[in-house]
Structures are given as C-alpha cells and as structure tokens.
GROMACS .gro file of C-alpha atoms in nm:
model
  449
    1UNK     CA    1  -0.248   7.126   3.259
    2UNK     CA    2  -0.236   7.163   3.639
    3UNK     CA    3   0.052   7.233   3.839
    4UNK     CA    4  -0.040   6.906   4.025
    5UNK     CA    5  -0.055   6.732   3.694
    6UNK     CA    6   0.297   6.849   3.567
    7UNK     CA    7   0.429   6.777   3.899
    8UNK     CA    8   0.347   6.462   3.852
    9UNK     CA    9   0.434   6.409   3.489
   10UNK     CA   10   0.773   6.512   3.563
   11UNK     CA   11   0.851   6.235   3.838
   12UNK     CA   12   0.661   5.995   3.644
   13UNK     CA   13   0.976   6.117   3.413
   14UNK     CA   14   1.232   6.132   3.619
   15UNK     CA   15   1.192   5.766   3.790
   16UNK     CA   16   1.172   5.645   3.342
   17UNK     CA   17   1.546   5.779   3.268
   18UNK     CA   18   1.679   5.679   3.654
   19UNK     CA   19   1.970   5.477   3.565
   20UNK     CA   20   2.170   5.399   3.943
   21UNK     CA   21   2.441   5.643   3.996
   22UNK     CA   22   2.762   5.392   4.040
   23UNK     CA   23   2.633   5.230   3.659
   24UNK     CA   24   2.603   5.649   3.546
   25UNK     CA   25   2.892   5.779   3.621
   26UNK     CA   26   3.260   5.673   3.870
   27UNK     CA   27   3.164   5.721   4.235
   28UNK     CA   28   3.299   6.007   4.415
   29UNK     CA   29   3.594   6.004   4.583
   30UNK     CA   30   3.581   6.145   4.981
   31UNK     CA   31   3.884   6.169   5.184
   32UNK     CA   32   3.872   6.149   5.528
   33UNK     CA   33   4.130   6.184   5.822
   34UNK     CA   34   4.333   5.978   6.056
   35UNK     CA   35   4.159   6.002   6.398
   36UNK     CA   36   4.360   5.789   6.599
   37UNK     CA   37   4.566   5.499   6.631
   38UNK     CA   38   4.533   5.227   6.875
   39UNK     CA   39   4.787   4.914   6.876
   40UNK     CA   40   4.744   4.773   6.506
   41UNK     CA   41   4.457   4.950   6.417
   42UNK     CA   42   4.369   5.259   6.255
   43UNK     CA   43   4.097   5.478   6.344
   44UNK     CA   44   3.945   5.737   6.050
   45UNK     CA   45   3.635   5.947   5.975
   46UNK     CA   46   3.488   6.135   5.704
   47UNK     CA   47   3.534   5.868   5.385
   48UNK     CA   48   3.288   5.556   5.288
   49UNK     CA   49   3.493   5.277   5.173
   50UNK     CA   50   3.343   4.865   5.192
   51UNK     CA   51   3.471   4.608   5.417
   52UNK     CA   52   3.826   4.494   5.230
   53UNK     CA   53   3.846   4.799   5.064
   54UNK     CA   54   4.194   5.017   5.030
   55UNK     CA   55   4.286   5.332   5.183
   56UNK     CA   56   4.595   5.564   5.089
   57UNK     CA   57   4.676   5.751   5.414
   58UNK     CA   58   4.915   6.041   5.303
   59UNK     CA   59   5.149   6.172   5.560
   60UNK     CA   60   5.463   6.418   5.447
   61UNK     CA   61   5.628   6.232   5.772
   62UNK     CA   62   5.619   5.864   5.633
   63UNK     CA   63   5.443   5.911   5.278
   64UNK     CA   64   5.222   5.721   5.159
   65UNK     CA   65   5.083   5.401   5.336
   66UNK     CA   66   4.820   5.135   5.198
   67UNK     CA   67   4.578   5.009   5.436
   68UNK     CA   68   4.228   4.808   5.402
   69UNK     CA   69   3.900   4.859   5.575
   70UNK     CA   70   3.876   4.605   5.810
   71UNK     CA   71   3.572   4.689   5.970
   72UNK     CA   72   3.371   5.022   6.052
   73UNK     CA   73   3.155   5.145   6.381
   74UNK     CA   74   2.888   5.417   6.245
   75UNK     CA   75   3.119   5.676   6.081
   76UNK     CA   76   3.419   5.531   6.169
   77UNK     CA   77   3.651   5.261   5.955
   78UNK     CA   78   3.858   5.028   6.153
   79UNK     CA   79   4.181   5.047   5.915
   80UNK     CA   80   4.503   4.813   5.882
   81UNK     CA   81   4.811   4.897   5.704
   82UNK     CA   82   4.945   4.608   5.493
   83UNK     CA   83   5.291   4.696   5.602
   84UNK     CA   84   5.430   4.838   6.003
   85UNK     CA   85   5.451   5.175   5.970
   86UNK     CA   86   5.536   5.443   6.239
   87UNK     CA   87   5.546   5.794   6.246
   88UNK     CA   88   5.173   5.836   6.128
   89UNK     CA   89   5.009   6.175   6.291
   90UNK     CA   90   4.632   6.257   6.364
   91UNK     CA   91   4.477   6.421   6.083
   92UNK     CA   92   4.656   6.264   5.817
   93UNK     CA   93   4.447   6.209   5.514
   94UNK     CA   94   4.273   5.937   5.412
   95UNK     CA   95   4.187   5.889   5.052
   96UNK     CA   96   4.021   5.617   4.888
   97UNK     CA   97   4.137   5.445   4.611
   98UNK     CA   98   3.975   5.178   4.380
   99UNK     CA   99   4.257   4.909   4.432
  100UNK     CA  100   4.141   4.531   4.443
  101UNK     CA  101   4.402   4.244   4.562
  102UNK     CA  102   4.500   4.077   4.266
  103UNK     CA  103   4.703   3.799   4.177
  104UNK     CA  104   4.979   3.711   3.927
  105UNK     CA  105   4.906   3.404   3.785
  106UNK     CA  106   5.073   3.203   3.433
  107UNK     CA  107   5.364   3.001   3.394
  108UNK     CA  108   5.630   3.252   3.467
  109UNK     CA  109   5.598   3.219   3.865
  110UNK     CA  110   5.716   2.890   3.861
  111UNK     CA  111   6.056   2.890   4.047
  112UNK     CA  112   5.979   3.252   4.145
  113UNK     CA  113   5.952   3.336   4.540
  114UNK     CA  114   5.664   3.615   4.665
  115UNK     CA  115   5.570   3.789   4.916
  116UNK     CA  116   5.240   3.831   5.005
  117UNK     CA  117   5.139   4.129   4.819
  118UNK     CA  118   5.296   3.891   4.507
  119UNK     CA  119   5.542   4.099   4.473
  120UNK     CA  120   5.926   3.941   4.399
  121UNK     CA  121   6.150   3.851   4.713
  122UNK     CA  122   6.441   3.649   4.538
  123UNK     CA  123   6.570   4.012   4.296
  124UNK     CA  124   6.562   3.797   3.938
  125UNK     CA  125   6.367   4.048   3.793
  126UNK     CA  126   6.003   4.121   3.748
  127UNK     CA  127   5.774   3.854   3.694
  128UNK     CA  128   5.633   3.706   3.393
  129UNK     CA  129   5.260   3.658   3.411
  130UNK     CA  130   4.970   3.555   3.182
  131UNK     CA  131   4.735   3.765   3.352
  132UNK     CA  132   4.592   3.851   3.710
  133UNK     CA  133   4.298   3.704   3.937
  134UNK     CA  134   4.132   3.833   4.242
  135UNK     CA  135   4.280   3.686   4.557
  136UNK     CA  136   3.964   3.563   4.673
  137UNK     CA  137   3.689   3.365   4.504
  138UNK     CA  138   3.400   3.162   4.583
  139UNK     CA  139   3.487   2.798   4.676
  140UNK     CA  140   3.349   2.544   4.392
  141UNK     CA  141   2.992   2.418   4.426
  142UNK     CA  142   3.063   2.088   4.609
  143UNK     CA  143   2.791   1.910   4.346
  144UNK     CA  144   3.028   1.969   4.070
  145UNK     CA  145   3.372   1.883   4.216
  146UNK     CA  146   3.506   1.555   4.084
  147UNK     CA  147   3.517   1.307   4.369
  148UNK     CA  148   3.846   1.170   4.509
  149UNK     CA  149   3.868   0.846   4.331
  150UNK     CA  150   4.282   0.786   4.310
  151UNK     CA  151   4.557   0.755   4.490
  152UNK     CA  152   4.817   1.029   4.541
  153UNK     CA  153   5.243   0.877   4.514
  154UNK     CA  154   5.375   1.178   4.821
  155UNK     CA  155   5.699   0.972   4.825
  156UNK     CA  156   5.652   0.873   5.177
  157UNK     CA  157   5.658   0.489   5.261
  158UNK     CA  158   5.459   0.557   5.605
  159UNK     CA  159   5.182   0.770   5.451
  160UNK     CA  160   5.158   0.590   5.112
  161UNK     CA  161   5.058   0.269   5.254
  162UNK     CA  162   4.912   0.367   5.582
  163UNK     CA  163   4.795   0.703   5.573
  164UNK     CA  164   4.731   0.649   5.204
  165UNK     CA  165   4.560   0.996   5.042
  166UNK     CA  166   4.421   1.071   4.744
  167UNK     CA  167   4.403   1.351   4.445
  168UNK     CA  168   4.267   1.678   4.556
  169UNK     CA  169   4.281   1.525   4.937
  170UNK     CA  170   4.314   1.815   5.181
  171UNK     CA  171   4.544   1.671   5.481
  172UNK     CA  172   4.660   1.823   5.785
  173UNK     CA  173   5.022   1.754   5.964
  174UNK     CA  174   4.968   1.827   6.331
  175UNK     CA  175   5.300   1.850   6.522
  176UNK     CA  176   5.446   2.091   6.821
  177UNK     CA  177   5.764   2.310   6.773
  178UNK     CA  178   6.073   2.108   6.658
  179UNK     CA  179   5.959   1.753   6.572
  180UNK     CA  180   6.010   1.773   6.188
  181UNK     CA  181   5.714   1.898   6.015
  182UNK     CA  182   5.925   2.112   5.804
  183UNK     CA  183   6.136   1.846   5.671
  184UNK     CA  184   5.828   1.625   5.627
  185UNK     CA  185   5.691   1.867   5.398
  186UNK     CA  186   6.025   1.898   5.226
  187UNK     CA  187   5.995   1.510   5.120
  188UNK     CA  188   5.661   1.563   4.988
  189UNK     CA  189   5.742   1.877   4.794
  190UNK     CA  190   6.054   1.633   4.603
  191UNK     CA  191   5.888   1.302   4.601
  192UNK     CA  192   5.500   1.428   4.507
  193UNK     CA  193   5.382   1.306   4.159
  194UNK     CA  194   5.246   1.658   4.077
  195UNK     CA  195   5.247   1.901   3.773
  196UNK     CA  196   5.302   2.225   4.027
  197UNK     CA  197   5.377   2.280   4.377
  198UNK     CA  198   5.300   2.605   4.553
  199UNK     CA  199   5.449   2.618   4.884
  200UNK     CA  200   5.271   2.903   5.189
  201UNK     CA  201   5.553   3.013   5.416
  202UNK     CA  202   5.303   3.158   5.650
  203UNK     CA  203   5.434   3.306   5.994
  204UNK     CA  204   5.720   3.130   6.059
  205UNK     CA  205   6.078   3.278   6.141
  206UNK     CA  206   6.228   3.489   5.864
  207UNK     CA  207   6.546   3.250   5.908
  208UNK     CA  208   6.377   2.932   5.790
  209UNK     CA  209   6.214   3.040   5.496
  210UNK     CA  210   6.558   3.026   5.304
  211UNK     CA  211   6.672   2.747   5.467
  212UNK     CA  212   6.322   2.520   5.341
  213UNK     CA  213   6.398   2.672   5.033
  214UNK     CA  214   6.763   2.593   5.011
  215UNK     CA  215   6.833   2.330   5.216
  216UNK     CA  216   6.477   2.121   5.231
  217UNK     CA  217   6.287   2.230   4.887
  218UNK     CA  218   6.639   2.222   4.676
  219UNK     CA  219   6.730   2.354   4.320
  220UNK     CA  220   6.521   2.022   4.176
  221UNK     CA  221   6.178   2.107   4.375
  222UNK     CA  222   6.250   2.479   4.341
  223UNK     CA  223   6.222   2.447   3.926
  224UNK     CA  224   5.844   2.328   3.952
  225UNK     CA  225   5.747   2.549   4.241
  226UNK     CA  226   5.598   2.916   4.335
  227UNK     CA  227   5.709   2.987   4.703
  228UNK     CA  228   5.507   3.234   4.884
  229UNK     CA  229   5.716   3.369   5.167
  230UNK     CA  230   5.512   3.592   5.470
  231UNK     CA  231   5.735   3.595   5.749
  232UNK     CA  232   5.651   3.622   6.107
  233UNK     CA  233   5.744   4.033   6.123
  234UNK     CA  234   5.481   4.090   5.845
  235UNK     CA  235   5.196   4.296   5.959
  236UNK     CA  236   4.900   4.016   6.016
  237UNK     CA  237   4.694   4.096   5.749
  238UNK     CA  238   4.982   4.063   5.452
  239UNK     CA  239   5.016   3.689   5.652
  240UNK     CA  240   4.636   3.640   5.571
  241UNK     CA  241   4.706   3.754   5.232
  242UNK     CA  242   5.014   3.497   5.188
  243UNK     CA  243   4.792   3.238   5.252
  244UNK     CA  244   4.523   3.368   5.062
  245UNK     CA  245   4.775   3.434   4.771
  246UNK     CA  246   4.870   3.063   4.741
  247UNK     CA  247   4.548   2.950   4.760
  248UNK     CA  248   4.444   3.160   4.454
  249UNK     CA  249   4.792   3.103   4.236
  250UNK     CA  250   4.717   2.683   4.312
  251UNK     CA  251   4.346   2.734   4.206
  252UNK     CA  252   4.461   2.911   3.876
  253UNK     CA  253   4.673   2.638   3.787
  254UNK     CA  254   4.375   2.359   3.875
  255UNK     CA  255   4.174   2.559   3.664
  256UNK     CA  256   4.398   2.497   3.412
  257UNK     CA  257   4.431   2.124   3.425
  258UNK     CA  258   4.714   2.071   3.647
  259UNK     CA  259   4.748   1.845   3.928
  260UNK     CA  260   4.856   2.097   4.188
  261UNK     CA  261   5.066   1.994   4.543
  262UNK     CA  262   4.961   2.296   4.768
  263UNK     CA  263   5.165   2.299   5.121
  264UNK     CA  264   5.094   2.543   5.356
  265UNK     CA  265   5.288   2.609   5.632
  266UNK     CA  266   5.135   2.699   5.880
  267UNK     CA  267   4.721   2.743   5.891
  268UNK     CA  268   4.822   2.832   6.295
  269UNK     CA  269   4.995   3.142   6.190
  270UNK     CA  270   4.723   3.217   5.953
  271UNK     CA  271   4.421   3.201   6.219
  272UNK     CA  272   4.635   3.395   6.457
  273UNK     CA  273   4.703   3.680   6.224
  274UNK     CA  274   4.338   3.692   6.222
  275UNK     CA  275   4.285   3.655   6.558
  276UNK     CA  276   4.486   3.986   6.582
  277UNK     CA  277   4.267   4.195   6.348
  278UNK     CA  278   3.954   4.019   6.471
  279UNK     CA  279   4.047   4.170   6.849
  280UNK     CA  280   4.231   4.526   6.717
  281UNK     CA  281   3.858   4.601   6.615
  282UNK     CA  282   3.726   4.499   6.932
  283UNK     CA  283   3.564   4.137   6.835
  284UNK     CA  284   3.535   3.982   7.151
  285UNK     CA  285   3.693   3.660   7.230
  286UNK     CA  286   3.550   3.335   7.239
  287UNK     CA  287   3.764   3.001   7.264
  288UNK     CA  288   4.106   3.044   7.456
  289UNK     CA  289   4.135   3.428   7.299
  290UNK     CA  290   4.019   3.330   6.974
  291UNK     CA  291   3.721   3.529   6.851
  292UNK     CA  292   3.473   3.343   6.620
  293UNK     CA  293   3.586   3.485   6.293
  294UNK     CA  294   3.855   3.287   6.307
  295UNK     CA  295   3.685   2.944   6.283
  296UNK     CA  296   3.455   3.130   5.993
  297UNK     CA  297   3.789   3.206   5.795
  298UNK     CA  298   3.961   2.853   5.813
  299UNK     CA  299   3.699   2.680   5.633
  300UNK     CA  300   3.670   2.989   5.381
  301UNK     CA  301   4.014   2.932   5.318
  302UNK     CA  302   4.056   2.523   5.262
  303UNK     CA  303   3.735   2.464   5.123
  304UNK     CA  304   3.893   2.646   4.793
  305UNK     CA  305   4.110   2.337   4.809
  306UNK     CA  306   4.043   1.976   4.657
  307UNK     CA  307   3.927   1.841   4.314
  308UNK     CA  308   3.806   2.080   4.031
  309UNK     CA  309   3.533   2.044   3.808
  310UNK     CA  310   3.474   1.684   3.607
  311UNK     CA  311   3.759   1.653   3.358
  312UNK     CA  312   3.962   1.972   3.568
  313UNK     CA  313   4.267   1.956   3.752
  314UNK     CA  314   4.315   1.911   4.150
  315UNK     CA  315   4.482   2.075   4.434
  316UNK     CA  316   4.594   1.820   4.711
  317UNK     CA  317   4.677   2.018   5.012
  318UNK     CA  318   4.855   2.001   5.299
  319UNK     CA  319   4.823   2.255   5.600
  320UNK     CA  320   5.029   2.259   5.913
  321UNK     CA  321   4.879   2.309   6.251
  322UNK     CA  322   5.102   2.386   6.560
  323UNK     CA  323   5.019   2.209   6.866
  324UNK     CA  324   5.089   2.441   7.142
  325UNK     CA  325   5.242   2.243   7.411
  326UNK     CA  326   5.161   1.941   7.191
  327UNK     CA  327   4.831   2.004   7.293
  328UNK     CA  328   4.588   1.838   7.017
  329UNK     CA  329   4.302   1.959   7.165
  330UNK     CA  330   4.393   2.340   7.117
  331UNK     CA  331   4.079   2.534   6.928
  332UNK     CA  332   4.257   2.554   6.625
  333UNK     CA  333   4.379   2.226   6.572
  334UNK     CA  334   4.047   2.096   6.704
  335UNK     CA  335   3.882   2.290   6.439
  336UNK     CA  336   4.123   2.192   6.091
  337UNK     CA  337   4.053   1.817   6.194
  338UNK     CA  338   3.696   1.913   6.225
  339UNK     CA  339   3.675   2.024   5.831
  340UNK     CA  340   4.004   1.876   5.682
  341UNK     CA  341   4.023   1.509   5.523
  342UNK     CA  342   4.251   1.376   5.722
  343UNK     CA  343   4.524   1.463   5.951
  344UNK     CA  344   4.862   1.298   6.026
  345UNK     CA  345   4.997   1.377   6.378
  346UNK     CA  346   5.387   1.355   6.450
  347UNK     CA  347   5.493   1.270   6.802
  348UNK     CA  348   5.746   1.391   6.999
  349UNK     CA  349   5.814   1.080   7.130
  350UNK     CA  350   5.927   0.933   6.851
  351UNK     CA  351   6.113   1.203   6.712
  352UNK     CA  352   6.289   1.174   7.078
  353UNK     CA  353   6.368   0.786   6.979
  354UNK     CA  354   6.528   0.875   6.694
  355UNK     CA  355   6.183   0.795   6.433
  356UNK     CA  356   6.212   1.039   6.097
  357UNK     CA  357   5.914   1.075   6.019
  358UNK     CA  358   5.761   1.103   6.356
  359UNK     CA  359   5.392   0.989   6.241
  360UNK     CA  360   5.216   0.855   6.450
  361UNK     CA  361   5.045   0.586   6.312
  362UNK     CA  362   4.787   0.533   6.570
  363UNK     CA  363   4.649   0.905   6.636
  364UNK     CA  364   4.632   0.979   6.236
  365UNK     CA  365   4.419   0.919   5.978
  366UNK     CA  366   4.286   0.963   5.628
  367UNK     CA  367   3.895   0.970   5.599
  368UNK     CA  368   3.967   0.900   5.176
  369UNK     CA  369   4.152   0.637   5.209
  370UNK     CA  370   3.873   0.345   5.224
  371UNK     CA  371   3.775   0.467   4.839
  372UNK     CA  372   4.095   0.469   4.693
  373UNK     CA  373   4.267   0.155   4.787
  374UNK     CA  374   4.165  -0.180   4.766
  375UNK     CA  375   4.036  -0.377   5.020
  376UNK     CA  376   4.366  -0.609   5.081
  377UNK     CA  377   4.549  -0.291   5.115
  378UNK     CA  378   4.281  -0.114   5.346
  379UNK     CA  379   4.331  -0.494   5.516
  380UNK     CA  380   4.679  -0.494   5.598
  381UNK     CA  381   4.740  -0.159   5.710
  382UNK     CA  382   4.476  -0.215   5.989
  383UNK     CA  383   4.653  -0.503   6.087
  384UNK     CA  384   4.948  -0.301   6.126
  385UNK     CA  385   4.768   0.009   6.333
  386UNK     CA  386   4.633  -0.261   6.530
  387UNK     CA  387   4.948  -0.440   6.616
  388UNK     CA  388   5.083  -0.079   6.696
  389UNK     CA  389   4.833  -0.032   6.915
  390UNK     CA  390   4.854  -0.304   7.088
  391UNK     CA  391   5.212  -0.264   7.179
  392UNK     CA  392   5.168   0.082   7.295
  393UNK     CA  393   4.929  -0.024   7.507
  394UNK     CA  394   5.119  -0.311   7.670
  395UNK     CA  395   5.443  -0.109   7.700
  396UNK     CA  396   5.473  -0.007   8.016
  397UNK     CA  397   5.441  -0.363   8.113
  398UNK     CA  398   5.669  -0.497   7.883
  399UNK     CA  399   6.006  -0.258   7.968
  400UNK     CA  400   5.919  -0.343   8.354
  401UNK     CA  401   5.974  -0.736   8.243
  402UNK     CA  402   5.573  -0.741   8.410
  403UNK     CA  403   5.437  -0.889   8.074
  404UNK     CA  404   5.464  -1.292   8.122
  405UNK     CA  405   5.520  -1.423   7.727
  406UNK     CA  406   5.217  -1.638   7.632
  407UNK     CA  407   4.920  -1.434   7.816
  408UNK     CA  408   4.803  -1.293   7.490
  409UNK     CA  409   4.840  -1.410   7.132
  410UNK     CA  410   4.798  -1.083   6.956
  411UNK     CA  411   5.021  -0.901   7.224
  412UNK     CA  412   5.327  -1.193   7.180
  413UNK     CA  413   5.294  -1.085   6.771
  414UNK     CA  414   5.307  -0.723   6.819
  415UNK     CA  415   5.605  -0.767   7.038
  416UNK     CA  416   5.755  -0.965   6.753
  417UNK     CA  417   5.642  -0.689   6.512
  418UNK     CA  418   5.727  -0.348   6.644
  419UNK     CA  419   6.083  -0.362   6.549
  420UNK     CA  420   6.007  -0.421   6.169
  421UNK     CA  421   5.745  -0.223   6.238
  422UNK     CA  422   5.968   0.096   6.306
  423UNK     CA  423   6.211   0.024   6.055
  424UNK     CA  424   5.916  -0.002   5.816
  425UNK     CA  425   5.825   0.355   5.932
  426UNK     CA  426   6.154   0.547   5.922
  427UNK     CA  427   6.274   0.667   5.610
  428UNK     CA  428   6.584   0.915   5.543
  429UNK     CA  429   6.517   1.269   5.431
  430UNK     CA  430   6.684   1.176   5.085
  431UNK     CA  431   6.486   0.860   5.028
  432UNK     CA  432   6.205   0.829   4.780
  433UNK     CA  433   5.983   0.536   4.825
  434UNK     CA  434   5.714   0.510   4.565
  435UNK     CA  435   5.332   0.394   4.619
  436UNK     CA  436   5.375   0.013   4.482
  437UNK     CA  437   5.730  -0.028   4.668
  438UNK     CA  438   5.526   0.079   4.938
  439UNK     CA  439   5.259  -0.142   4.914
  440UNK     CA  440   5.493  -0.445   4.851
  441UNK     CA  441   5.685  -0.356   5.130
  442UNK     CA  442   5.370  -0.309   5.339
  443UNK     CA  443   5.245  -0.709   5.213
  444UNK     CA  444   5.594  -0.812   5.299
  445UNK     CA  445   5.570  -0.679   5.666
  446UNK     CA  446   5.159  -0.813   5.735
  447UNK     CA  447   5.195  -1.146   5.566
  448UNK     CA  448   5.568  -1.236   5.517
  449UNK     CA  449   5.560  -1.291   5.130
   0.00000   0.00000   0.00000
C-alpha cells in the first residue's frame, strides 16, 4: 500500500471513531487572572467561560468570590461578582467552575423568606425542598397556553368591578414614590383567591422589606407565601436574580397545578440593575440612559408569566413600575404597558385627598377584561369611567362656581355621582370585598337597585 494510501486510510479512520470532545471526556479547566477592575465590573484574561457562566476569583486578601461572565471583548470576560466585595488585587486567579443558578423549589418554601441566591434570610433553618430547577427557562409556546377565560376575586372592590382581571392576567401598578403601592399589594396578597403567593422584594429599601412582611403581608398571608427579599444594597445582578428567582419558584408551582398570585415589587429596580451591568460593560445608552438590553430583558422576564398549559395551573402577576416624578411616560413604564395586560395607575392626587386606593379609574385599564365579564358588567363600569371622566373634566369649572346647573345632562349626573362614586372607590387596608359584593355594589351605584 502507498504511503499516500495509508495516509489516507488512517483519516478516513480517524474522522469514523471522532466522537466531540465535551461528549468524550469533562472539558478542561483554565484559570485565568484578574486584570483590572473598573466600577462594578471585573476585567480577566486567560480562561474561556460562556456568557452567564461562574467564575471563582481566589484572593488570600478576601477569599473566595463568585462572579458570572457577563460579557467578553476578544480575550477578555467582562465579570460581576454576585456579592460587593473589596479588597480584590490584580492578578488574582480566576478559575472556572461548572456552577449553574438553580432553584429550590417544593412545598417546604412556603412561609420561608430568600434571598436571591435562594438562600434563607429569616434563620428557621435550612430549607426543605423537593428538588431544584434552573432559574431561567424558555417562556411557554403562546399556542399552547390556556387562554384567560375567568375572573380573578384580588379582594379589591375598585379593581374587581372596574379594573376587573382575570386568571394568569399579568397587570402592572404604576405609581410614584409614596402613594401606596405597597399597601395595595398587601390587600391583594390577603384578599387573592390563590393556592400560592410568591412575593419579589426587588430593590427597594432594606427597611421595608420587614415591614411588608410584618406589618402589610401578616402571619395569615405569610403561611401561604415564599418571599423573595433583594434589597437595594445587593450587587445588581443578585437583584436580577431575585426577580428571576420568583419567577422560576411561581412557574414550578403552575407547573404543578396551582393557581399562583406572583407580586413583584418592583420591575423598575429590576431594569435598572440591568441597566447597570448593561453600561459597566460598555453597552451604550439608548433611551434616557437606558441601553437596549434592558427593554430585551423585561419581556424575557414577564412573558414566563400567565396561564400554563390546557388543564395546568396559572400565574397572575402583578409588577410594580415607579414613575419617576410621576412621569408615565418614562421608558420603562412606557415599555411594561407596552407588553403587560393591563396596568392600574395610582394618583397622587387622590392619595393627597385622602382616596386609599389611589386608582385612578380613568388612566387604567385591563385589556382581559371584555372576555371575562359579562356584558351588563362590562356596561356599567363604563358608565362609571365615563361619569368620572366627565367630572374631571368639568372640575375646574365647577369649584370656581363657573359651571351654570342645567348646561349639560350628563355633566349635572356626574356631579350627582362623584361623591358615591369615591366612597365606592375607597376601601380600608383591612377590608375584604369579594367579586359578587363587588359587582352588586357596582349595579347598586349605575342603576340604583
């Protein structure tokens, strides 16, 4: 045989028996070094590791600290440590490891508070799962979700008869700094007809998360819930992974057949701890500072919301967005009513007058509502949007005496309305008022009877 003959027998051989090397045998593990560190990101060189892969960098200053790849720029990875660390030197090494964000998931968290690694923040011990899940997952092919077909009881007489949403809705509460979104979602989280709540303390002041848990969820709401707590002095991407992590521990639970409650608080905080990594790696910005990954991840994130498969369970959700300067037109809020279901604004008007809730009535709406009430219902609470708008619009005019009694028919009945009106809106924190006493009340207000 000729050497150009065996030559060729022997690659002919080789390429047979190729099986891929990371099916043959575990992939190598190459450390690299810390080059630098600028603001929240770390620079390093000389390992491979994906995009959302985890780093150990080992320093004998600070030990060990976990960080994931958030980006790369030819041989360098863009790294961000899960936790603030200082201390960290140049040339400290950087070691891959094979660690994936999982979940704890099963019956045990309920009542149980996390943080957003899932690890334990309320010292009762360790927690009892059923298992673990990755933290993120492809949203449901929208072809086999179940539609929204019924109607959901949140315990709220404004929202249950005017705002009315539905099973595996996904809602938004838009409201500036201090008008009572907090205590709003409090309500819901008692009053809700759900199997499970899971509650996404996302950003917000360290001081509040144990006062919604204390003072606004309560022992009662506590027993059925799993609180996920990432405080505002988290690094931003454990915030992201809060969120994340509720998302995932809710869709667990609709896989299993429950009727989930998932309240989120806030989706601000999460898009602005992305905004941070997004710009630490030098993503330009687009849309008042905010670079475009943002509005890729907010849809990522609530499209895992809403109704499961046929004959599954649901996940209603509801996801506060700050209004900077009460400011609905600000690029995030602009883009969660863009992809939510619906969105209930609170004013700070009313809070001002003394309204609790603060919805207002005329600036919100759901998009389900049409197919899950009937058409009497639909009926009368346009009549009393209508009648609200109509007021608001002659106000000014009214409380300067400038409105002459008579001029307009619909005008002279909203006058005559909008006290009953408000009183039909308010509610106290500690009052429960279920869907039908909420539609009778509703008939009782539009038609008298």
């Amino acid at each position: 045989m000729s050497p150009d003959l065996n030559q060729r027998v022997s690659i002919a051989r080789r390429i047979k028996n190729y099986i891929p090397y990371t099916h043959k045998s575990p992939p190598f593990v190459t450390e690299g070094r810390l080059l630098r560190m600028v603001g929240l990101t770390l620079e390093a060189v000389g390992c491979k590791v994906p995009v959302g892969g985890h780093c150990t960098i080992r320093s004998p200053q600070v030990g060990d600290v976990e960080a994931e790849v958030v980006g790369f720029s030819d041989q360098k990875m863009f790294l961000m440590p899960i936790e603030p660390v200082s201390g960290l030197q140049p040339g400290a090494r950087v070691i891959p490891n094979q660690h994936v964000a999982k979940v704890p998931v099963g019956e045990g968290l309920l009542g149980r508070i996390l943080n957003g690694r899932g690890e334990p923040l309320d010292r009762k011990g360790p927690l009892a799962v059923d298992g673990y899940v990755p933290m993120m997952r492809e949203a449901i092919n929208p072809l086999e979700r179940q539609p929204i077909s019924e109607p959901l009881d949140v315990g709220v007489r404004a929202i249950n008869s005017i705002l009315s949403v539905g099973r595996g809705q996904r809602m938004g509460l838009f409201a500036g700094s201090g008008v009572g979104k907090s205590v709003l979602l409090g309500m819901m989280t008692r009053f809700t007809n759900a199997d499970i709540t899971v509650v996404g303390l996302i950003g917000e002041r360290g001081r509040e998360v144990k006062e919604f848990i204390e003072h606004i969820l309560g022992a009662e709401g506590l027993k059925r819930s799993v609180v996920v707590a990432s405080p505002a002095d988290d690094s931003p991407l454990m915030r992201m992974h809060g969120a994340m992590l509720a998302t995932a521990i809710a869709e667990h639970f609709r896989d299993q057949g429950k009727n989930v409650l998932l309240l989120m608080d806030s989706l601000t905080r999460y898009a602005q701890a992305q905004r941070e990594i997004a710009l630490s790696v030098g993503e330009p910005p687009a849309t008042k500072g905010y670079p475009p990954s943002v509005f890729a991840k907010i849809p990522q994130l609530v499209e895992r919301a809403g109704n499961g498969r046929e004959g599954g369970g649901s996940i209603t959700a509801f996801y506060t967005v700050l209004t900077e300067g009460d400011d609905v037109q600000d690029p995030v809020a602009d883009a969660a009513r863009a992809i939510l279901d619906g969105h209930v604004v609170l004013s700070r008007r009313l809070a001002e007058e003394g309204q609790y809730p603060a919805i207002d009535i005329e600036a919100s709406i759901s998009r389900a509502m049409p197919q899950i009430v009937t058409p009497e219902h639909l009926q009368q609470a346009q009549v009393v949007k209508r009648l609200y708008a109509r007021y608001q619009q002659s106000r000014d005019l009214i409380s300067v005496g400038a409105y002459v009694p008579g001029s307009d028919p619909e005008t002279d009945l909203a006058i005559q309305k909008i006290k009953p009106i408000r009183q039909f809106l308010g509610q106290g924190i500690l009052e429960k008022v279920d869907y039908n006493s909420a539609l009778q009340q509703l008939q009782k207000l539009t038609t008298g009877r």
